[in-house]
């Protein structure tokens, strides 16, 4: 399968990329990062742009920086590079775990965190984690830099809040700062039932919880693979907040996972219907919350990342 | 904008070629440069038969434009035997097999062989990073390489056996 003809221009810097997007603004122009979302679309004929602007060589956008109150991940950081960051695991555990569950060794070597978010596939792993982390997505365009809350970024059907001429440059994951005690009381997790053919999520759930004095003071839960776009599960969150941090509270909250999720509108394919995905949602919500709570309370250690780049964090389906 | 002159270093040799924007790396290697080790299978980035190393990492060369790899160093399965341990005990370099290739042969880790170059190239990165992986770790690391003949049992045996061979290569020889 050869993609249809298209023009190709390589950008050496973010500024040059923005200029190139402006230069081709009257054409169907697409941004190429790692290409692991876009190239399969081109080969299958789902996309046929006139011009690709390749930003994959902009090394300035490859970094994981742990700063005050946030961990920032450059948009062109590969999945493999991102999961080597201990700071990402310790401070944005749900996001790190979601990134570690993308694809396979070869895909994680090449695909990028920002490319994944910009592609906005409803069954991709990082978007739910970005939502549960209350991430900020940073875009740069002809009018300068703009910040978008993850909650307002994913529009459904692969659409995002990115405007024509803008590129995504960074995802910023807010983390509890200050006293070590408070950091230790936050736990995150991402659990996934992998689609056996595509490798995307049939159901993916990201959870971030804060526990103080044995009570859940903050709970954020988001799902991918089920709704388009991925979304937070407000009934679960409100059912858990204020409750004691134990299995009964988690069970009661997880029971509400399907509230407001319409099986008719859910993601559906020949392998798994929307109704099936909604049916198995609550058990995955329960698992994500259990793990996040265990990590928050110290009952389970927060992972520090895979032992090496090609080690796949792929055991989650066999429980 | 539709044609590009690119330079690739393939198995140590500098190759200059002209490619269309849409030319995939796997086609540049196979059709342009006659490296037919990387195969074309699923075409959707899932099966891994096209796996090569780009700048030292396993990548799927069907999910990469040739022009994206401009300036990069590519290793295909044809170049693997020239690396560590490939020529051990071999008189004719043409008979050289990398220890991973030899292990696939000895453990019968293939049937039709179509997926083997990709399996070998992924295993090469995995064993470079983790010289003593568990069987479960081997299976997980080969998630992106699909075999439609044998199942994976002998493939895992082969990678495990190759890990032993490579560790022995690295082990001190005891002064002999």
Short mmCIF file of C-alpha atoms in Angstrom, two decimals:
data_model
loop_
_atom_site.label_atom_id
_atom_site.label_comp_id
_atom_site.label_asym_id
_atom_site.label_seq_id
_atom_site.Cartn_x
_atom_site.Cartn_y
_atom_site.Cartn_z
CA UNK A 1 0.00 0.00 0.00
CA UNK A 2 1.61 3.19 -1.18
CA UNK A 3 0.14 6.37 0.18
CA UNK A 4 -1.11 8.81 -2.45
CA UNK A 5 1.39 11.47 -3.53
CA UNK A 6 2.03 14.30 -1.14
CA UNK A 7 4.60 17.00 -0.69
CA UNK A 8 7.02 16.81 2.20
CA UNK A 9 8.83 19.59 4.01
CA UNK A 10 11.01 19.19 7.04
CA UNK A 11 11.04 21.77 9.81
CA UNK A 12 14.23 22.31 11.78
CA UNK A 13 12.61 24.32 14.56
CA UNK A 14 9.21 25.07 16.02
CA UNK A 15 9.28 28.54 14.43
CA UNK A 16 10.05 27.02 11.04
CA UNK A 17 7.23 24.50 11.47
CA UNK A 18 4.76 27.30 12.21
CA UNK A 19 6.03 29.21 9.15
CA UNK A 20 5.65 26.15 6.93
CA UNK A 21 2.12 25.53 8.18
CA UNK A 22 1.31 29.15 7.34
CA UNK A 23 2.95 28.83 3.92
CA UNK A 24 0.66 25.92 3.06
CA UNK A 25 -2.41 27.20 4.86
CA UNK A 26 -4.42 27.15 1.61
CA UNK A 27 -3.63 23.47 1.14
CA UNK A 28 -4.56 20.34 3.07
CA UNK A 29 -1.48 20.28 5.28
CA UNK A 30 -0.78 17.84 8.10
CA UNK A 31 1.89 17.71 10.76
CA UNK A 32 4.09 14.60 10.78
CA UNK A 33 5.76 13.71 14.09
CA UNK A 34 6.63 10.04 14.70
CA UNK A 35 4.09 9.10 12.03
CA UNK A 36 2.66 6.14 13.87
CA UNK A 37 -0.84 7.53 13.84
CA UNK A 38 -0.68 9.36 10.53
CA UNK A 39 1.18 6.92 8.26
CA UNK A 40 -1.27 4.04 8.74
CA UNK A 41 -4.05 6.51 7.91
CA UNK A 42 -2.23 7.63 4.74
CA UNK A 43 -1.55 4.05 3.65
CA UNK A 44 -5.14 3.02 4.21
CA UNK A 45 -6.43 6.05 2.33
CA UNK A 46 -8.21 7.50 5.35
CA UNK A 47 -6.17 10.67 4.90
CA UNK A 48 -4.83 12.19 1.69
CA UNK A 49 -3.18 15.50 2.56
CA UNK A 50 -1.38 17.65 -0.02
CA UNK A 51 1.60 18.40 2.18
CA UNK A 52 3.23 16.95 5.28
CA UNK A 53 5.29 19.20 7.52
CA UNK A 54 7.73 16.91 9.32
CA UNK A 55 8.50 18.16 12.82
CA UNK A 56 10.10 14.86 13.86
CA UNK A 57 13.61 16.27 13.73
CA UNK A 58 13.02 19.08 16.22
CA UNK A 59 15.09 17.79 19.11
CA UNK A 60 14.16 20.81 21.25
CA UNK A 61 10.79 19.14 21.79
CA UNK A 62 12.23 15.96 23.30
CA UNK A 63 12.44 16.24 27.06
CA UNK A 64 10.89 15.31 30.36
CA UNK A 65 11.37 18.12 32.87
CA UNK A 66 10.32 17.83 36.48
CA UNK A 67 9.64 21.34 37.70
CA UNK A 68 7.79 22.95 40.58
CA UNK A 69 4.22 21.75 40.52
CA UNK A 70 4.38 20.00 37.18
CA UNK A 71 6.22 17.51 35.03
CA UNK A 72 6.53 18.78 31.46
CA UNK A 73 6.87 16.36 28.56
CA UNK A 74 8.03 17.73 25.21
CA UNK A 75 5.63 16.78 22.44
CA UNK A 76 8.23 14.86 20.43
CA UNK A 77 9.38 12.72 23.34
CA UNK A 78 9.03 9.12 22.24
CA UNK A 79 7.05 6.75 24.41
CA UNK A 80 10.28 4.82 25.09
CA UNK A 81 12.09 7.98 26.24
CA UNK A 82 9.15 9.14 28.37
CA UNK A 83 8.91 5.91 30.35
CA UNK A 84 12.60 6.10 31.19
CA UNK A 85 11.84 9.15 33.33
CA UNK A 86 11.57 8.23 37.01
CA UNK A 87 10.11 11.65 37.71
CA UNK A 88 7.25 10.95 35.33
CA UNK A 89 6.51 7.65 37.09
CA UNK A 90 6.72 9.03 40.62
CA UNK A 91 4.84 12.29 40.00
CA UNK A 92 2.49 11.50 37.11
CA UNK A 93 2.09 7.77 37.56
CA UNK A 94 -1.15 7.34 35.64
CA UNK A 95 0.26 9.15 32.62
CA UNK A 96 3.55 7.23 32.71
CA UNK A 97 1.68 3.96 32.98
CA UNK A 98 -0.59 4.83 30.07
CA UNK A 99 2.39 5.74 27.89
CA UNK A 100 4.09 2.48 28.83
CA UNK A 101 1.06 0.53 27.58
CA UNK A 102 1.05 2.00 24.07
CA UNK A 103 1.75 -0.36 21.18
CA UNK A 104 4.87 -2.52 21.26
CA UNK A 105 8.64 -2.14 21.47
CA UNK A 106 9.06 -0.81 17.94
CA UNK A 107 6.13 1.59 18.18
CA UNK A 108 7.32 2.95 21.53
CA UNK A 109 10.75 3.58 20.03
CA UNK A 110 9.34 5.81 17.34
CA UNK A 111 5.89 7.13 18.25
CA UNK A 112 5.64 10.36 20.24
CA UNK A 113 3.61 11.46 23.24
CA UNK A 114 2.49 14.69 21.57
CA UNK A 115 1.68 12.94 18.31
CA UNK A 116 -0.58 10.58 20.20
CA UNK A 117 -2.47 13.40 21.92
CA UNK A 118 -2.79 15.42 18.71
CA UNK A 119 -4.01 12.38 16.80
CA UNK A 120 -6.72 12.08 19.47
CA UNK A 121 -7.69 8.52 18.75
CA UNK A 122 -10.55 7.72 21.16
CA UNK A 123 -8.96 4.34 21.92
CA UNK A 124 -5.41 5.58 22.52
CA UNK A 125 -4.01 5.32 26.04
CA UNK A 126 -2.49 8.74 26.86
CA UNK A 127 -5.62 10.89 26.35
CA UNK A 128 -7.52 9.39 29.31
CA UNK A 129 -4.43 9.78 31.46
CA UNK A 130 -4.10 13.40 30.36
CA UNK A 131 -7.71 13.98 31.41
CA UNK A 132 -7.34 12.28 34.80
CA UNK A 133 -4.07 14.16 35.36
CA UNK A 134 -5.78 17.47 34.52
CA UNK A 135 -2.96 18.11 32.10
CA UNK A 136 -2.34 21.33 30.24
CA UNK A 137 -1.53 21.07 26.55
CA UNK A 138 0.70 23.77 25.12
CA UNK A 139 0.31 24.78 21.49
CA UNK A 140 2.28 27.21 19.39
CA UNK A 141 0.97 28.92 16.30
CA UNK A 142 1.32 32.15 14.35
CA UNK A 143 -0.20 34.11 17.23
CA UNK A 144 2.15 32.68 19.81
CA UNK A 145 1.80 30.19 22.62
CA UNK A 146 -1.56 29.00 23.90
CA UNK A 147 -2.45 26.67 26.75
CA UNK A 148 -5.45 24.36 26.60
CA UNK A 149 -6.85 22.26 29.43
CA UNK A 150 -6.99 18.59 28.55
CA UNK A 151 -10.70 18.74 29.43
CA UNK A 152 -11.21 21.08 26.46
CA UNK A 153 -8.74 19.48 24.07
CA UNK A 154 -10.39 16.31 22.77
CA UNK A 155 -13.36 17.06 20.54
CA UNK A 156 -14.31 13.61 19.29
CA UNK A 157 -13.81 11.97 15.91
CA UNK A 158 -10.08 12.68 16.09
CA UNK A 159 -10.67 16.40 16.41
CA UNK A 160 -8.84 18.58 18.90
CA UNK A 161 -8.75 22.16 20.09
CA UNK A 162 -5.64 22.73 17.99
CA UNK A 163 -6.28 25.44 15.42
CA UNK A 164 -5.05 25.44 11.85
CA UNK A 165 -1.42 26.44 11.83
CA UNK A 166 -0.74 25.36 15.40
CA UNK A 167 1.45 22.54 16.64
CA UNK A 168 1.34 20.87 20.02
CA UNK A 169 4.65 21.50 21.79
CA UNK A 170 4.26 20.21 25.35
CA UNK A 171 2.02 18.38 27.76
CA UNK A 172 2.27 19.61 31.33
CA UNK A 173 1.17 17.29 34.11
CA UNK A 174 0.41 19.07 37.36
CA UNK A 175 1.70 17.26 40.41
CA UNK A 176 1.32 17.77 44.10
CA UNK A 177 4.22 19.89 45.26
CA UNK A 178 5.30 20.89 48.71
CA UNK A 179 5.53 18.52 51.63
CA UNK A 180 6.71 15.01 50.93
CA UNK A 181 3.83 13.70 53.03
CA UNK A 182 1.34 15.17 50.64
CA UNK A 183 3.12 13.76 47.59
CA UNK A 184 3.06 10.33 49.19
CA UNK A 185 -0.72 10.52 49.55
CA UNK A 186 -1.34 10.80 45.80
CA UNK A 187 -1.60 7.65 43.73
CA UNK A 188 -2.20 7.08 40.05
CA UNK A 189 -2.81 4.10 37.81
CA UNK A 190 -3.79 3.19 34.28
CA UNK A 191 -5.37 -0.16 33.49
CA UNK A 192 -6.15 -1.41 30.03
CA UNK A 193 -7.88 -4.23 28.29
CA UNK A 194 -5.95 -4.38 25.05
CA UNK A 195 -7.71 -4.86 21.73
CA UNK A 196 -6.11 -8.08 20.52
CA UNK A 197 -5.86 -6.96 16.91
CA UNK A 198 -5.16 -3.25 17.04
CA UNK A 199 -3.20 -2.98 20.29
CA UNK A 200 -5.29 0.06 21.23
CA UNK A 201 -7.51 0.00 24.30
CA UNK A 202 -10.80 -1.86 24.28
CA UNK A 203 -11.23 -0.21 27.63
CA UNK A 204 -8.62 1.96 29.32
CA UNK A 205 -9.10 3.67 32.66
CA UNK A 206 -6.83 6.25 34.27
CA UNK A 207 -7.27 7.11 37.94
CA UNK A 208 -5.59 9.69 40.15
CA UNK A 209 -6.60 9.78 43.83
CA UNK A 210 -5.52 11.78 46.86
CA UNK A 211 -5.86 10.29 50.34
CA UNK A 212 -5.65 12.29 53.55
CA UNK A 213 -6.23 10.80 57.00
CA UNK A 214 -7.72 7.68 55.49
CA UNK A 215 -10.25 9.53 53.34
CA UNK A 216 -10.31 10.15 49.63
CA UNK A 217 -10.16 13.92 49.23
CA UNK A 218 -9.83 13.99 45.45
CA UNK A 219 -10.61 11.39 42.79
CA UNK A 220 -10.19 11.78 39.05
CA UNK A 221 -11.15 8.97 36.72
CA UNK A 222 -11.16 9.02 32.92
CA UNK A 223 -11.86 6.40 30.27
CA UNK A 224 -10.71 5.74 26.72
CA UNK A 225 -11.76 3.06 24.26
CA UNK A 226 -15.41 3.44 25.21
CA UNK A 227 -16.56 7.00 24.62
CA UNK A 228 -15.53 9.32 21.81
CA UNK A 229 -13.98 11.60 22.90
CA UNK A 230 -12.42 10.06 26.03
CA UNK A 231 -13.97 11.60 29.13
CA UNK A 232 -13.97 11.88 32.90
CA UNK A 233 -16.46 9.76 34.86
CA UNK A 234 -17.99 12.34 37.17
CA UNK A 235 -20.43 9.98 38.98
CA UNK A 236 -17.55 7.72 39.99
CA UNK A 237 -15.46 10.64 41.17
CA UNK A 238 -18.19 12.19 43.29
CA UNK A 239 -19.15 8.79 44.74
CA UNK A 240 -15.61 8.27 45.98
CA UNK A 241 -14.71 11.73 47.21
CA UNK A 242 -15.14 12.12 50.94
CA UNK A 243 -15.40 8.37 51.51
CA UNK A 244 -12.95 6.24 53.42
CA UNK A 245 -10.11 4.88 51.30
CA UNK A 246 -11.14 1.23 51.28
CA UNK A 247 -12.43 -1.52 49.03
CA UNK A 248 -16.10 -0.90 49.85
CA UNK A 249 -15.88 2.72 48.75
CA UNK A 250 -14.12 1.70 45.55
CA UNK A 251 -16.76 -0.94 44.81
CA UNK A 252 -19.63 1.51 45.31
CA UNK A 253 -17.94 4.14 43.16
CA UNK A 254 -17.04 1.69 40.38
CA UNK A 255 -20.65 0.52 40.27
CA UNK A 256 -21.50 3.94 38.90
CA UNK A 257 -19.00 3.77 36.01
CA UNK A 258 -21.58 3.31 33.27
CA UNK A 259 -23.82 6.13 34.52
CA UNK A 260 -24.36 8.54 31.66
CA UNK A 261 -22.36 6.41 29.20
CA UNK A 262 -24.58 5.55 26.26
CA UNK A 263 -23.84 2.07 24.85
CA UNK A 264 -25.46 3.09 21.57
CA UNK A 265 -22.96 5.91 21.13
CA UNK A 266 -19.96 3.97 22.47
CA UNK A 267 -16.95 2.97 20.39
CA UNK A 268 -17.82 -0.26 18.63
CA UNK A 269 -16.22 -2.66 16.17
CA UNK A 270 -16.49 -6.24 14.93
CA UNK A 271 -14.53 -7.47 17.94
CA UNK A 272 -16.25 -5.63 20.76
CA UNK A 273 -19.60 -3.89 20.64
CA UNK A 274 -20.28 -0.67 22.46
CA UNK A 275 -22.56 -2.53 24.85
CA UNK A 276 -19.74 -4.95 25.71
CA UNK A 277 -17.29 -2.14 26.34
CA UNK A 278 -19.73 -0.38 28.66
CA UNK A 279 -20.42 -3.70 30.40
CA UNK A 280 -16.75 -4.26 31.26
CA UNK A 281 -16.09 -0.61 32.11
CA UNK A 282 -16.90 -0.84 35.80
CA UNK A 283 -14.52 -3.70 36.51
CA UNK A 284 -11.69 -1.74 34.93
CA UNK A 285 -12.64 1.36 36.89
CA UNK A 286 -12.51 -0.74 40.06
CA UNK A 287 -9.07 -2.12 39.19
CA UNK A 288 -7.69 1.31 38.36
CA UNK A 289 -9.04 2.79 41.60
CA UNK A 290 -7.78 -0.13 43.69
CA UNK A 291 -4.29 0.23 42.29
CA UNK A 292 -4.26 4.02 42.57
CA UNK A 293 -5.46 3.87 46.19
CA UNK A 294 -2.90 1.20 47.08
CA UNK A 295 -0.18 3.41 45.63
CA UNK A 296 -1.50 6.47 47.46
CA UNK A 297 -1.60 4.74 50.82
CA UNK A 298 1.67 2.90 50.31
CA UNK A 299 0.01 -0.51 50.32
CA UNK A 300 1.62 -0.94 46.91
CA UNK A 301 4.80 0.67 45.67
CA UNK A 302 4.53 3.25 42.92
CA UNK A 303 6.44 1.79 39.97
CA UNK A 304 9.65 3.52 38.97
CA UNK A 305 9.42 2.45 35.35
CA UNK A 306 10.44 -0.55 33.29
CA UNK A 307 13.93 -1.93 33.92
CA UNK A 308 14.99 -1.09 30.37
CA UNK A 309 13.57 0.53 27.26
CA UNK A 310 12.25 -2.53 25.51
CA UNK A 311 10.70 -4.05 28.63
CA UNK A 312 7.02 -4.03 27.89
CA UNK A 313 4.61 -3.20 30.67
CA UNK A 314 2.26 -5.71 29.21
CA UNK A 315 1.14 -7.91 32.07
CA UNK A 316 -2.03 -6.05 32.87
CA UNK A 317 -4.40 -8.22 30.89
CA UNK A 318 -3.58 -11.46 32.60
CA UNK A 319 -4.96 -10.87 36.02
CA UNK B 1 8.82 18.72 -2.66
CA UNK B 2 7.74 15.35 -4.07
CA UNK B 3 11.23 13.89 -4.64
CA UNK B 4 14.13 13.93 -2.24
CA UNK B 5 17.79 13.01 -2.35
CA UNK B 6 18.59 11.18 0.84
CA UNK B 7 21.57 9.46 2.38
CA UNK B 8 21.26 6.32 4.45
CA UNK B 9 24.00 4.32 6.09
CA UNK B 10 22.85 0.73 5.65
CA UNK B 11 24.83 -1.98 7.42
CA UNK B 12 27.80 0.37 7.42
CA UNK B 13 27.64 1.31 3.73
CA UNK B 14 26.75 4.84 2.66
CA UNK B 15 23.87 4.80 0.20
CA UNK B 16 22.60 7.81 -1.70
CA UNK B 17 19.23 7.56 -3.36
CA UNK B 18 16.31 9.57 -4.62
CA UNK B 19 12.92 8.78 -3.13
CA UNK B 20 9.41 10.10 -3.44
CA UNK B 21 7.90 11.70 -0.36
CA UNK B 22 5.59 8.73 -0.01
CA UNK B 23 8.28 6.04 -0.34
CA UNK B 24 8.32 3.93 2.79
CA UNK B 25 11.68 3.02 4.28
CA UNK B 26 10.99 -0.66 3.74
CA UNK B 27 10.48 -0.10 0.00
CA UNK B 28 13.59 2.06 -0.28
CA UNK B 29 15.57 -0.75 1.34
CA UNK B 30 14.02 -3.58 -0.67
CA UNK B 31 13.35 -2.05 -4.07
CA UNK B 32 15.94 0.72 -4.12
CA UNK B 33 18.88 -0.96 -2.40
CA UNK B 34 18.13 -4.70 -2.66
CA UNK B 35 18.12 -5.37 1.06
CA UNK B 36 15.30 -7.90 1.03
CA UNK B 37 15.71 -9.00 4.65
CA UNK B 38 12.98 -6.67 5.90
CA UNK B 39 9.71 -8.07 4.58
CA UNK B 40 6.35 -6.43 3.98
CA UNK B 41 3.47 -8.05 5.81
CA UNK B 42 0.47 -6.41 7.37
CA UNK B 43 1.22 -2.91 6.05
CA UNK B 44 -0.51 -1.46 9.11
CA UNK B 45 2.35 -1.41 11.59
CA UNK B 46 1.29 -4.45 13.55
CA UNK B 47 3.11 -7.55 12.29
CA UNK B 48 6.73 -6.46 12.63
CA UNK B 49 8.20 -8.39 9.66
CA UNK B 50 9.68 -5.11 8.39
CA UNK B 51 11.61 -4.44 11.62
CA UNK B 52 15.06 -2.91 11.17
CA UNK B 53 17.25 -0.85 13.48
CA UNK B 54 17.30 2.88 12.89
CA UNK B 55 20.04 4.63 14.86
CA UNK B 56 20.27 1.58 17.09
CA UNK B 57 16.60 1.05 17.85
CA UNK B 58 14.11 -1.46 16.47
CA UNK B 59 11.54 0.28 14.27
CA UNK B 60 8.90 -0.81 11.79
CA UNK B 61 10.23 0.29 8.42
CA UNK B 62 6.76 0.17 6.85
CA UNK B 63 5.60 2.90 9.23
CA UNK B 64 8.39 5.28 8.37
CA UNK B 65 8.95 7.37 5.27
CA UNK B 66 12.35 6.88 3.71
CA UNK B 67 12.81 10.64 3.79
CA UNK B 68 12.23 10.62 7.56
CA UNK B 69 15.23 8.32 7.90
CA UNK B 70 17.49 10.66 5.87
CA UNK B 71 20.91 10.79 7.51
CA UNK B 72 20.16 7.80 9.71
CA UNK B 73 22.01 4.57 10.31
CA UNK B 74 20.01 1.51 9.35
CA UNK B 75 20.84 -2.07 10.23
CA UNK B 76 18.91 -4.82 8.48
CA UNK B 77 19.08 -8.50 9.26
CA UNK B 78 21.70 -8.79 6.50
CA UNK B 79 24.03 -6.64 8.58
CA UNK B 80 23.48 -8.32 11.90
CA UNK B 81 25.97 -11.16 11.44
CA UNK B 82 28.76 -8.63 11.11
CA UNK B 83 28.09 -7.57 14.67
CA UNK B 84 29.15 -9.18 17.89
CA UNK B 85 29.80 -12.92 17.71
CA UNK B 86 28.54 -13.35 14.15
CA UNK B 87 31.72 -14.78 12.71
CA UNK B 88 32.72 -16.93 15.67
CA UNK B 89 33.86 -20.35 14.42
CA UNK B 90 33.13 -19.59 10.76
CA UNK B 91 35.72 -19.83 8.01
CA UNK B 92 33.69 -18.19 5.24
CA UNK B 93 32.10 -14.87 6.25
CA UNK B 94 29.17 -15.68 3.96
CA UNK B 95 28.24 -18.46 6.36
CA UNK B 96 28.27 -16.11 9.32
CA UNK B 97 25.21 -16.05 11.52
CA UNK B 98 24.64 -13.80 14.47
CA UNK B 99 24.07 -15.84 17.64
CA UNK B 100 20.38 -14.90 17.48
CA UNK B 101 20.10 -16.17 13.92
CA UNK B 102 21.94 -19.37 14.84
CA UNK B 103 19.60 -19.88 17.78
CA UNK B 104 16.49 -19.53 15.58
CA UNK B 105 18.04 -22.16 13.29
CA UNK B 106 18.98 -24.55 16.07
CA UNK B 107 15.78 -24.19 18.07
CA UNK B 108 13.60 -24.35 14.96
CA UNK B 109 12.18 -20.95 15.80
CA UNK B 110 10.54 -20.58 12.40
CA UNK B 111 8.54 -22.43 9.84
CA UNK B 112 8.13 -20.37 6.67
CA UNK B 113 10.65 -17.82 7.89
CA UNK B 114 8.78 -14.73 6.74
CA UNK B 115 8.57 -13.17 10.19
CA UNK B 116 12.08 -14.23 11.22
CA UNK B 117 14.10 -11.17 10.16
CA UNK B 118 11.77 -8.98 12.21
CA UNK B 119 11.82 -11.32 15.19
CA UNK B 120 15.61 -11.40 15.09
CA UNK B 121 15.95 -7.61 14.87
CA UNK B 122 13.57 -6.99 17.76
CA UNK B 123 15.28 -9.68 19.84
CA UNK B 124 18.64 -8.03 19.11
CA UNK B 125 17.55 -4.80 20.80
CA UNK B 126 15.90 -6.64 23.68
CA UNK B 127 18.98 -8.78 24.42
CA UNK B 128 21.27 -5.79 24.11
CA UNK B 129 19.35 -4.13 26.95
CA UNK B 130 18.47 -7.18 28.98
CA UNK B 131 20.98 -10.02 28.57
CA UNK B 132 18.99 -12.41 30.75
CA UNK B 133 15.26 -11.93 30.16
CA UNK B 134 12.59 -14.19 31.59
CA UNK B 135 10.44 -16.15 29.16
CA UNK B 136 7.55 -13.87 30.04
CA UNK B 137 9.68 -10.80 29.28
CA UNK B 138 10.70 -12.30 25.93
CA UNK B 139 7.06 -12.91 25.02
CA UNK B 140 6.06 -9.39 26.03
CA UNK B 141 8.92 -7.81 24.09
CA UNK B 142 7.93 -9.68 20.92
CA UNK B 143 4.37 -8.37 21.08
CA UNK B 144 4.94 -6.39 17.89
CA UNK B 145 6.18 -9.39 15.90
CA UNK B 146 3.55 -11.78 14.65
CA UNK B 147 4.15 -15.34 13.45
CA UNK B 148 1.33 -17.06 11.59
CA UNK B 149 2.96 -20.52 11.31
CA UNK B 150 4.47 -21.95 14.43
CA UNK B 151 3.13 -20.21 17.43
CA UNK B 152 5.75 -18.69 19.63
CA UNK B 153 7.12 -21.50 21.78
CA UNK B 154 10.24 -22.19 19.73
CA UNK B 155 10.70 -18.49 19.07
CA UNK B 156 10.94 -17.93 22.82
CA UNK B 157 13.29 -20.93 23.09
CA UNK B 158 15.46 -19.40 20.39
CA UNK B 159 15.70 -16.00 22.07
CA UNK B 160 16.43 -17.65 25.40
CA UNK B 161 19.14 -19.78 23.82
CA UNK B 162 20.59 -16.75 22.02
CA UNK B 163 20.72 -14.90 25.34
CA UNK B 164 22.81 -17.76 26.76
CA UNK B 165 25.18 -17.67 23.80
CA UNK B 166 25.60 -13.91 23.94
CA UNK B 167 26.24 -13.99 27.69
CA UNK B 168 28.91 -16.64 27.17
CA UNK B 169 30.54 -14.48 24.51
CA UNK B 170 30.75 -11.68 27.04
CA UNK B 171 31.93 -13.89 29.88
CA UNK B 172 35.60 -13.80 30.80
CA UNK B 173 37.47 -16.70 29.23
CA UNK B 174 39.26 -17.67 32.43
CA UNK B 175 42.70 -16.79 31.09
CA UNK B 176 42.79 -19.47 28.41
#
